[in-house]
Amino acid sequence: MTLAGKAALVLGAVKGIGKGVGLALAESGVRTALTYCDWEESLAAMRRDFAASGTDHLILRANLLETDSIARLVEKVVARFGRLDILINNIERGGWPIVHGAYTRGQWDLEMETTLRAKQWVFTAALPHLKASGDGVVINISSIAGIVGRCGPAAYLFNEGYSAANRGISLLTETWARLGAPEVRVNEIMLGIFDTRHARETRGWGLLTHAQRQAIIDHTLMGRTGAVDDVAKAVRFIIRDAPFMTGSVLRIDGGYVLGGEKVAPMPPGVV
């Protein structure tokens, strides 16, 4: 896909990964609609940075828990740009045992409504426009919590609600790939521990002891947490350079899921 002149809807773009992905698309000539709901202290910087990109963009406040308003949100984007080619489904409510402790029923429901349900209704509203583009792309952003759950060094970061919701995202990715084909490719980027998502630029990271933080790093084969640019590069690859890829999960976790265990030397054998 040639990016210049395309139109994208990027959810949760006020800061962190959503903002980084939105800026990367804008810098590639994509006209971007960007949503936010909270973190209003970051809104001025968001406006300034997208204005500096020089690319047409639209910033919209959207509470995606209000599902009846989602269709209107998508229509605003299409009315502004005349089309919709790309959907970056980046919205979640991260569950942190180190911050929240045991989840209450209300927190669990909010997790499902945000991390899982909102994605479904945004996709449903966007799909006709993505199909009309003839070369549409959906990228679901998820977490390795859907694989590892609350265990190992990440047990302080991922609770069961967050983990269950993220496992559900992979099912949506597969189903949507079938619904969208052949006009729309649907793929998933499954993230590990990133600076702005569970790591050093988050409140929960600061609540961990040095030993707990180091255990997470040691468990990651690359020996570091991820950066926003790592995600932006993957998004550009899927959109621009992977025309035969759909229904796939691209895991970007620095090798956390594999773990930091060493490979034993080959024994001499007995033959």
Coordinates of N, CA and C in Angstrom, one line a residue, residues 3-213:
L3 N 1.3 4.9 1.2 CA 0.6 5.5 2.3 C 0.1 6.9 2.1
A4 N 0.8 7.7 1.3 CA 0.4 9.1 1.0 C -1.0 9.2 0.5
G5 N -1.8 10.0 1.2 CA -3.1 10.3 0.8 C -4.2 9.3 1.4
K6 N -3.7 8.3 2.1 CA -4.6 7.4 2.7 C -5.2 8.1 4.0
A7 N -6.2 7.5 4.6 CA -6.8 8.0 5.8 C -6.9 6.9 6.8
A8 N -6.5 7.3 8.1 CA -6.4 6.3 9.2 C -7.2 6.9 10.4
L9 N -7.8 5.9 11.1 CA -8.3 6.2 12.4 C -7.5 5.5 13.5
V10 N -6.9 6.3 14.4 CA -6.0 5.7 15.4 C -6.6 6.0 16.7
L11 N -7.0 4.9 17.4 CA -7.6 5.0 18.7 C -6.6 5.2 19.8
G12 N -7.0 6.0 20.9 CA -6.1 6.1 22.0 C -4.7 6.8 21.7
A13 N -4.8 7.9 21.0 CA -3.6 8.5 20.4 C -3.1 9.7 21.2
V14 N -3.6 10.0 22.4 CA -3.2 11.2 23.1 C -1.7 11.1 23.6
K15 N -1.2 9.9 23.8 CA 0.2 9.7 24.2 C 0.6 8.3 24.0
G16 N 1.9 8.1 24.3 CA 2.4 6.7 24.2 C 2.4 6.1 22.8
I17 N 2.0 4.8 22.8 CA 2.1 4.1 21.5 C 1.1 4.6 20.5
G18 N -0.1 4.9 20.9 CA -1.1 5.4 20.0 C -0.6 6.7 19.3
K19 N -0.1 7.6 20.1 CA 0.4 8.8 19.6 C 1.6 8.6 18.6
G20 N 2.5 7.7 19.1 CA 3.7 7.4 18.2 C 3.3 6.8 16.9
V21 N 2.4 5.9 16.9 CA 1.9 5.3 15.6 C 1.2 6.4 14.8
G22 N 0.4 7.2 15.4 CA -0.3 8.2 14.6 C 0.7 9.2 14.0
L23 N 1.7 9.6 14.7 CA 2.7 10.5 14.2 C 3.5 9.8 13.0
A24 N 3.8 8.6 13.2 CA 4.6 7.9 12.1 C 3.7 7.8 10.9
L25 N 2.4 7.6 11.0 CA 1.6 7.6 9.8 C 1.5 9.0 9.2
A26 N 1.3 10.0 10.0 CA 1.2 11.3 9.5 C 2.5 11.7 8.8
E27 N 3.6 11.4 9.3 CA 4.9 11.7 8.7 C 5.1 11.0 7.3
S28 N 4.3 9.9 7.1 CA 4.3 9.2 5.9 C 3.2 9.7 4.9
G29 N 2.6 10.7 5.3 CA 1.6 11.3 4.4 C 0.1 10.8 4.6
V30 N -0.1 10.0 5.7 CA -1.4 9.6 5.9 C -2.2 10.6 6.7
R31 N -3.4 10.9 6.2 CA -4.3 11.8 7.0 C -4.9 11.0 8.1
T32 N -4.8 11.6 9.3 CA -5.1 10.8 10.5 C -6.2 11.4 11.4
A33 N -7.1 10.6 11.8 CA -8.1 10.9 12.8 C -7.6 10.2 14.1
L34 N -7.6 11.0 15.2 CA -6.9 10.5 16.4 C -7.9 10.8 17.6
T35 N -8.1 9.7 18.4 CA -9.1 9.8 19.5 C -8.3 9.9 20.8
Y36 N -9.0 10.5 21.8 CA -8.6 10.5 23.1 C -9.8 10.5 24.0
C37 N -9.7 10.1 25.3 CA -10.8 10.2 26.2 C -10.4 10.8 27.5
D38 N -9.3 10.4 28.0 CA -8.7 10.9 29.3 C -7.3 11.4 29.0
W39 N -6.5 11.5 30.0 CA -5.1 12.1 29.9 C -5.1 13.5 29.3
E40 N -6.1 14.3 29.7 CA -6.2 15.6 29.0 C -5.0 16.5 29.3
E41 N -4.2 16.2 30.3 CA -2.9 16.9 30.5 C -1.9 16.7 29.4
S42 N -2.1 15.7 28.6 CA -1.2 15.4 27.4 C -1.8 16.0 26.1
L43 N -3.0 16.6 26.2 CA -3.7 17.0 24.9 C -3.0 18.1 24.2
A44 N -2.5 19.1 25.0 CA -1.8 20.2 24.3 C -0.6 19.7 23.5
A45 N 0.2 18.8 24.1 CA 1.4 18.3 23.4 C 1.0 17.5 22.2
M46 N -0.1 16.8 22.3 CA -0.6 16.0 21.2 C -1.0 16.9 20.0
R47 N -1.7 18.0 20.3 CA -2.1 19.0 19.3 C -0.9 19.6 18.6
R48 N 0.1 20.0 19.5 CA 1.3 20.6 18.9 C 2.0 19.7 18.0
D49 N 2.2 18.4 18.4 CA 3.0 17.5 17.7 C 2.4 17.1 16.4
F50 N 1.1 17.0 16.3 CA 0.4 16.6 15.1 C 0.4 17.8 14.1
A51 N 0.2 19.0 14.7 CA 0.3 20.2 13.9 C 1.6 20.3 13.2
A52 N 2.7 20.0 13.9 CA 4.0 20.1 13.4 C 4.3 19.1 12.3
S53 N 3.5 18.0 12.2 CA 3.7 17.0 11.2 C 3.3 17.6 9.8
G54 N 2.5 18.6 9.7 CA 2.1 19.2 8.5 C 1.1 18.4 7.7
T55 N 0.6 17.4 8.2 CA -0.4 16.5 7.5 C -1.8 16.7 8.1
D56 N -2.8 16.7 7.2 CA -4.1 16.9 7.6 C -4.5 15.9 8.7
H57 N -5.1 16.4 9.8 CA -5.5 15.5 10.9 C -6.7 16.0 11.6
L58 N -7.3 15.1 12.4 CA -8.5 15.4 13.1 C -8.4 14.8 14.5
I59 N -8.5 15.6 15.5 CA -8.4 15.1 16.9 C -9.8 15.1 17.5
L60 N -10.3 14.0 18.0 CA -11.6 13.8 18.5 C -11.7 13.2 19.9
R61 N -12.4 13.8 20.7 CA -12.7 13.2 22.0 C -13.8 12.2 21.9
A62 N -13.5 10.9 22.3 CA -14.4 9.8 22.1 C -14.4 8.9 23.3
N63 N -15.5 8.7 23.9 CA -15.7 7.7 25.0 C -16.2 6.4 24.3
L64 N -15.3 5.5 24.0 CA -15.7 4.3 23.2 C -16.5 3.3 24.0
L65 N -16.7 3.6 25.3 CA -17.5 2.7 26.1 C -19.0 3.0 25.8
E66 N -19.2 4.2 25.2 CA -20.6 4.6 24.8 C -20.8 4.1 23.3
T67 N -21.1 2.8 23.2 CA -21.1 2.2 21.9 C -22.0 2.8 20.9
D68 N -23.1 3.4 21.3 CA -24.0 4.0 20.4 C -23.4 5.2 19.7
S69 N -22.3 5.8 20.2 CA -21.7 6.9 19.5 C -20.6 6.5 18.5
I70 N -20.3 5.3 18.5 CA -19.1 4.8 17.7 C -19.4 5.0 16.2
A71 N -20.6 4.7 15.7 CA -20.9 4.9 14.3 C -20.7 6.3 13.9
R72 N -21.2 7.2 14.8 CA -21.1 8.7 14.5 C -19.6 9.1 14.4
L73 N -18.8 8.5 15.3 CA -17.3 8.8 15.2 C -16.7 8.4 13.9
V74 N -17.0 7.2 13.4 CA -16.5 6.8 12.1 C -17.0 7.7 11.0
E75 N -18.3 8.0 11.1 CA -18.8 8.9 10.0 C -18.2 10.3 10.0
K76 N -17.8 10.8 11.1 CA -17.1 12.1 11.1 C -15.7 11.9 10.4
V77 N -15.1 10.8 10.6 CA -13.8 10.6 10.0 C -13.9 10.5 8.5
V78 N -14.9 9.8 8.0 CA -15.2 9.6 6.6 C -15.6 10.9 6.0
A79 N -16.4 11.7 6.7 CA -16.9 13.0 6.2 C -15.7 13.9 6.0
R80 N -14.7 13.9 6.9 CA -13.5 14.8 6.8 C -12.6 14.4 5.7
F81 N -12.3 13.1 5.6 CA -11.3 12.6 4.6 C -11.9 12.0 3.3
G82 N -13.2 11.7 3.3 CA -13.8 11.1 2.1 C -13.5 9.6 2.0
R83 N -12.8 9.0 3.0 CA -12.5 7.6 2.9 C -11.9 7.2 4.3
L84 N -11.8 5.8 4.4 CA -11.1 5.3 5.6 C -10.4 4.0 5.1
D85 N -9.1 4.1 5.2 CA -8.2 3.0 4.7 C -7.6 2.1 5.8
I86 N -7.4 2.8 7.0 CA -6.6 2.1 8.0 C -7.3 2.3 9.4
L87 N -7.4 1.3 10.2 CA -7.9 1.3 11.5 C -6.8 0.8 12.5
I88 N -6.3 1.6 13.4 CA -5.4 1.1 14.4 C -6.2 1.0 15.7
N89 N -6.5 -0.2 16.1 CA -7.4 -0.5 17.2 C -6.6 -0.6 18.5
N90 N -6.3 0.6 19.0 CA -5.4 0.7 20.1 C -6.1 1.3 21.3
I91 N -6.8 0.5 22.0 CA -7.5 1.0 23.2 C -7.5 -0.2 24.2
E92 N -7.2 0.2 25.5 CA -7.2 -0.8 26.5 C -7.4 -0.2 27.9
R93 N -7.6 -1.0 28.9 CA -7.6 -0.6 30.3 C -6.7 -1.5 31.0
G94 N -5.4 -1.2 31.1 CA -4.5 -2.1 31.6 C -4.7 -2.5 33.1
G95 N -4.7 -3.8 33.4 CA -4.9 -4.3 34.7 C -3.6 -4.5 35.4
W96 N -3.3 -3.8 36.5 CA -2.1 -3.9 37.2 C -2.3 -4.4 38.6
P97 N -1.9 -5.7 38.9 CA -2.0 -6.1 40.3 C -1.2 -5.2 41.2
I98 N -0.1 -4.7 40.8 CA 0.8 -3.9 41.7 C 0.1 -2.6 42.0
V99 N -0.8 -2.1 41.1 CA -1.6 -0.9 41.4 C -2.9 -1.1 42.0
H100 N -3.7 -2.1 41.4 CA -5.1 -2.2 41.8 C -5.3 -3.3 42.9
G101 N -4.3 -4.2 43.0 CA -4.5 -5.4 43.9 C -5.5 -6.3 43.2
A102 N -6.4 -7.0 43.9 CA -7.4 -7.9 43.3 C -8.4 -7.0 42.7
Y103 N -8.9 -7.4 41.5 CA -9.9 -6.7 40.8 C -11.2 -6.8 41.4
T104 N -11.9 -5.7 41.4 CA -13.4 -5.7 41.8 C -14.2 -6.1 40.6
R105 N -15.5 -6.4 40.8 CA -16.3 -6.7 39.7 C -16.4 -5.5 38.7
G106 N -16.5 -4.3 39.2 CA -16.6 -3.1 38.4 C -15.3 -3.0 37.5
Q107 N -14.2 -3.2 38.1 CA -12.9 -3.1 37.3 C -12.9 -4.2 36.2
W108 N -13.3 -5.4 36.6 CA -13.3 -6.5 35.6 C -14.2 -6.1 34.4
D109 N -15.4 -5.6 34.7 CA -16.3 -5.2 33.6 C -15.8 -4.1 32.8
L110 N -15.1 -3.1 33.4 CA -14.5 -2.0 32.7 C -13.4 -2.5 31.8
E111 N -12.6 -3.5 32.2 CA -11.6 -4.1 31.4 C -12.2 -4.7 30.1
M112 N -13.2 -5.5 30.3 CA -13.8 -6.1 29.1 C -14.5 -5.1 28.2
E113 N -15.1 -4.1 28.7 CA -15.7 -3.0 27.9 C -14.7 -2.2 27.1
T114 N -13.5 -2.0 27.7 CA -12.5 -1.2 27.1 C -11.6 -2.0 26.2
T115 N -11.0 -3.0 26.7 CA -9.9 -3.7 26.0 C -10.5 -4.5 24.9
L116 N -11.7 -5.0 25.1 CA -12.3 -6.0 24.2 C -13.5 -5.5 23.4
R117 N -14.6 -5.1 24.2 CA -15.8 -4.7 23.5 C -15.7 -3.5 22.6
A118 N -15.0 -2.5 23.0 CA -14.9 -1.3 22.2 C -14.3 -1.6 20.8
K119 N -13.3 -2.5 20.8 CA -12.7 -2.8 19.5 C -13.7 -3.4 18.5
Q120 N -14.6 -4.3 19.1 CA -15.6 -4.9 18.2 C -16.5 -3.9 17.5
W121 N -17.0 -2.9 18.2 CA -18.0 -2.0 17.6 C -17.3 -1.0 16.8
V122 N -16.0 -0.6 17.0 CA -15.3 0.2 16.1 C -15.1 -0.5 14.8
F123 N -14.7 -1.7 14.9 CA -14.4 -2.5 13.6 C -15.7 -2.6 12.8
T124 N -16.8 -2.9 13.5 CA -18.1 -3.1 12.9 C -18.5 -1.8 12.1
A125 N -18.3 -0.7 12.7 CA -18.7 0.6 12.1 C -17.7 0.9 10.9
A126 N -16.5 0.5 11.1 CA -15.5 0.9 10.1 C -15.4 0.0 8.9
L127 N -15.9 -1.3 9.1 CA -15.7 -2.3 8.0 C -16.2 -1.9 6.6
P128 N -17.5 -1.4 6.5 CA -17.9 -1.0 5.2 C -17.0 0.0 4.5
H129 N -16.5 1.0 5.2 CA -15.6 2.0 4.6 C -14.3 1.4 4.3
L130 N -13.8 0.5 5.1 CA -12.5 -0.2 4.8 C -12.6 -1.0 3.6
K131 N -13.7 -1.7 3.4 CA -14.0 -2.5 2.2 C -14.1 -1.7 1.0
A132 N -14.7 -0.5 1.1 CA -14.9 0.4 0.0 C -13.5 0.9 -0.5
S133 N -12.6 1.0 0.4 CA -11.3 1.5 0.0 C -10.6 0.5 -0.9
G134 N -10.9 -0.8 -0.8 CA -10.4 -1.8 -1.7 C -9.0 -2.4 -1.2
D135 N -8.4 -1.7 -0.3 CA -7.1 -2.1 0.2 C -7.0 -1.7 1.7
G136 N -8.0 -2.1 2.5 CA -8.1 -1.6 3.8 C -7.2 -2.5 4.8
V137 N -6.8 -1.8 5.9 CA -5.9 -2.5 6.9 C -6.5 -2.2 8.3
V138 N -6.6 -3.3 9.1 CA -6.9 -3.2 10.5 C -5.7 -3.8 11.3
I139 N -5.3 -3.0 12.3 CA -4.3 -3.6 13.2 C -4.8 -3.5 14.6
N140 N -5.0 -4.7 15.2 CA -5.4 -4.8 16.6 C -4.1 -4.8 17.5
I141 N -4.1 -3.9 18.5 CA -3.0 -3.9 19.4 C -3.4 -4.7 20.6
S142 N -2.6 -5.7 21.0 CA -2.9 -6.5 22.1 C -1.6 -6.7 23.0
S143 N -1.7 -7.6 23.9 CA -0.6 -7.7 24.9 C -0.2 -9.2 25.1
I144 N 1.0 -9.5 25.4 CA 1.4 -10.9 25.7 C 0.8 -11.4 26.9
A145 N 0.1 -10.5 27.7 CA -0.7 -11.0 28.8 C -1.7 -12.1 28.4
G146 N -2.1 -12.0 27.2 CA -3.0 -13.0 26.7 C -2.4 -14.4 26.6
I147 N -1.1 -14.4 26.6 CA -0.3 -15.7 26.6 C 0.2 -16.1 28.0
V148 N 0.8 -15.1 28.7 CA 1.5 -15.5 29.9 C 0.7 -15.3 31.1
G149 N -0.4 -14.5 31.1 CA -1.3 -14.3 32.2 C -0.5 -13.7 33.4
R150 N -1.0 -14.0 34.6 CA -0.4 -13.5 35.9 C 0.5 -14.6 36.4
C151 N 1.7 -14.6 35.8 CA 2.7 -15.6 36.2 C 4.1 -15.1 35.9
G152 N 5.1 -15.6 36.5 CA 6.5 -15.2 36.3 C 6.7 -13.8 36.7
P153 N 7.8 -13.2 36.2 CA 8.2 -11.8 36.6 C 7.1 -10.8 36.3
A154 N 6.2 -11.1 35.2 CA 5.2 -10.1 34.9 C 3.9 -10.2 35.7
A155 N 4.0 -11.1 36.7 CA 2.8 -11.3 37.6 C 2.3 -10.0 38.3
Y156 N 3.2 -9.0 38.4 CA 2.8 -7.7 39.0 C 2.2 -6.8 38.0
L157 N 2.3 -7.1 36.7 CA 1.8 -6.2 35.6 C 0.5 -6.7 35.1
F158 N 0.2 -8.0 35.0 CA -1.0 -8.5 34.3 C -1.9 -9.2 35.2
N159 N -3.2 -8.8 35.3 CA -4.1 -9.5 36.1 C -5.0 -10.4 35.1
E160 N -5.9 -11.2 35.7 CA -6.7 -12.1 34.9 C -7.6 -11.4 34.0
G161 N -8.2 -10.3 34.4 CA -9.1 -9.6 33.5 C -8.4 -9.1 32.2
Y162 N -7.3 -8.5 32.5 CA -6.5 -7.9 31.3 C -6.1 -9.1 30.4
S163 N -5.6 -10.1 31.0 CA -5.1 -11.3 30.3 C -6.2 -11.9 29.5
A164 N -7.3 -12.1 30.1 CA -8.5 -12.8 29.4 C -8.9 -11.9 28.2
A165 N -9.0 -10.6 28.4 CA -9.4 -9.7 27.3 C -8.4 -9.7 26.2
N166 N -7.2 -9.8 26.5 CA -6.2 -9.8 25.4 C -6.1 -11.1 24.7
R167 N -6.4 -12.2 25.3 CA -6.6 -13.5 24.6 C -7.8 -13.4 23.7
G168 N -8.8 -12.7 24.1 CA -10.0 -12.6 23.2 C -9.7 -11.8 22.0
I169 N -8.8 -10.8 22.0 CA -8.4 -10.0 20.9 C -8.0 -10.9 19.7
S170 N -7.2 -11.9 20.0 CA -6.7 -12.8 19.0 C -7.8 -13.5 18.2
L171 N -8.9 -13.9 19.0 CA -10.0 -14.5 18.3 C -10.7 -13.5 17.4
L172 N -10.8 -12.2 17.8 CA -11.4 -11.2 17.0 C -10.5 -11.0 15.7
T173 N -9.2 -11.0 15.9 CA -8.3 -10.8 14.7 C -8.6 -11.9 13.7
E174 N -8.7 -13.1 14.1 CA -9.0 -14.2 13.1 C -10.3 -14.1 12.4
T175 N -11.4 -13.8 13.2 CA -12.7 -13.7 12.7 C -12.8 -12.5 11.7
W176 N -12.2 -11.4 12.1 CA -12.3 -10.2 11.3 C -11.5 -10.4 10.0
A177 N -10.4 -11.1 10.0 CA -9.7 -11.4 8.8 C -10.6 -12.1 7.8
R178 N -11.4 -13.0 8.3 CA -12.3 -13.8 7.4 C -13.4 -12.8 6.9
L179 N -13.9 -12.0 7.8 CA -15.0 -11.0 7.3 C -14.5 -10.0 6.4
G180 N -13.2 -9.6 6.5 CA -12.7 -8.5 5.7 C -12.2 -8.9 4.4
A181 N -11.8 -10.2 4.2 CA -11.1 -10.6 3.0 C -12.0 -10.6 1.8
P182 N -11.5 -10.3 0.6 CA -10.1 -10.0 0.3 C -9.8 -8.5 0.4
E183 N -10.8 -7.6 0.6 CA -10.5 -6.2 0.5 C -9.8 -5.6 1.7
V184 N -9.9 -6.3 2.9 CA -9.3 -5.7 4.1 C -8.4 -6.8 4.8
R185 N -7.2 -6.4 5.1 CA -6.3 -7.3 5.8 C -6.4 -6.9 7.3
V186 N -6.5 -7.9 8.2 CA -6.6 -7.7 9.6 C -5.5 -8.5 10.3
N187 N -4.7 -7.8 11.0 CA -3.6 -8.4 11.7 C -3.5 -7.8 13.1
E188 N -2.7 -8.5 13.9 CA -2.5 -8.1 15.3 C -1.1 -7.9 15.7
I189 N -0.8 -6.9 16.4 CA 0.5 -6.7 17.0 C 0.4 -6.9 18.5
M190 N 1.1 -8.0 19.0 CA 1.0 -8.4 20.4 C 2.3 -7.9 21.1
L191 N 2.1 -6.9 22.0 CA 3.2 -6.2 22.6 C 3.6 -6.9 23.9
G192 N 4.9 -6.8 24.2 CA 5.5 -7.2 25.4 C 5.5 -6.0 26.4
I193 N 6.6 -5.9 27.1 CA 6.8 -4.8 28.1 C 7.4 -3.6 27.4
F194 N 6.6 -2.5 27.3 CA 7.1 -1.3 26.6 C 7.2 -0.1 27.6
D195 N 8.1 0.8 27.2 CA 8.4 1.9 28.1 C 7.1 2.6 28.5
T196 N 6.2 2.9 27.6 CA 5.0 3.6 27.9 C 3.8 2.7 28.2
R197 N 4.1 1.4 28.3 CA 3.0 0.4 28.5 C 3.6 -0.7 29.4
H198 N 3.4 -0.5 30.7 CA 3.9 -1.4 31.7 C 5.3 -1.2 32.2
A199 N 6.1 -0.3 31.5 CA 7.5 -0.2 31.9 C 7.8 1.2 32.5
R200 N 8.9 1.7 32.2 CA 9.5 2.8 33.0 C 8.8 4.2 32.9
E201 N 7.9 4.4 32.0 CA 7.1 5.6 31.9 C 5.7 5.5 32.5
T202 N 5.5 4.5 33.3 CA 4.2 4.2 33.9 C 4.3 4.2 35.4
R203 N 3.2 4.5 36.0 CA 3.1 4.5 37.5 C 3.5 3.2 38.1
G204 N 2.9 2.1 37.6 CA 3.1 0.8 38.1 C 4.6 0.4 38.2
W205 N 5.3 0.7 37.2 CA 6.7 0.4 37.1 C 7.5 0.9 38.3
G206 N 7.1 2.2 38.7 CA 7.8 2.8 39.8 C 7.4 2.1 41.2
L207 N 6.3 1.3 41.2 CA 5.9 0.6 42.4 C 6.7 -0.7 42.6
L208 N 7.3 -1.1 41.5 CA 8.1 -2.4 41.6 C 9.4 -2.1 42.3
T209 N 10.0 -3.1 43.0 CA 11.3 -3.0 43.5 C 12.3 -3.1 42.4
H210 N 13.5 -2.7 42.7 CA 14.6 -2.8 41.7 C 14.7 -4.3 41.2
A211 N 14.7 -5.2 42.2 CA 14.8 -6.6 41.8 C 13.7 -7.1 41.0
Q212 N 12.5 -6.6 41.2 CA 11.3 -7.0 40.4 C 11.4 -6.5 39.0
R213 N 11.9 -5.3 38.8 CA 12.1 -4.7 37.5 C 13.2 -5.5 36.8

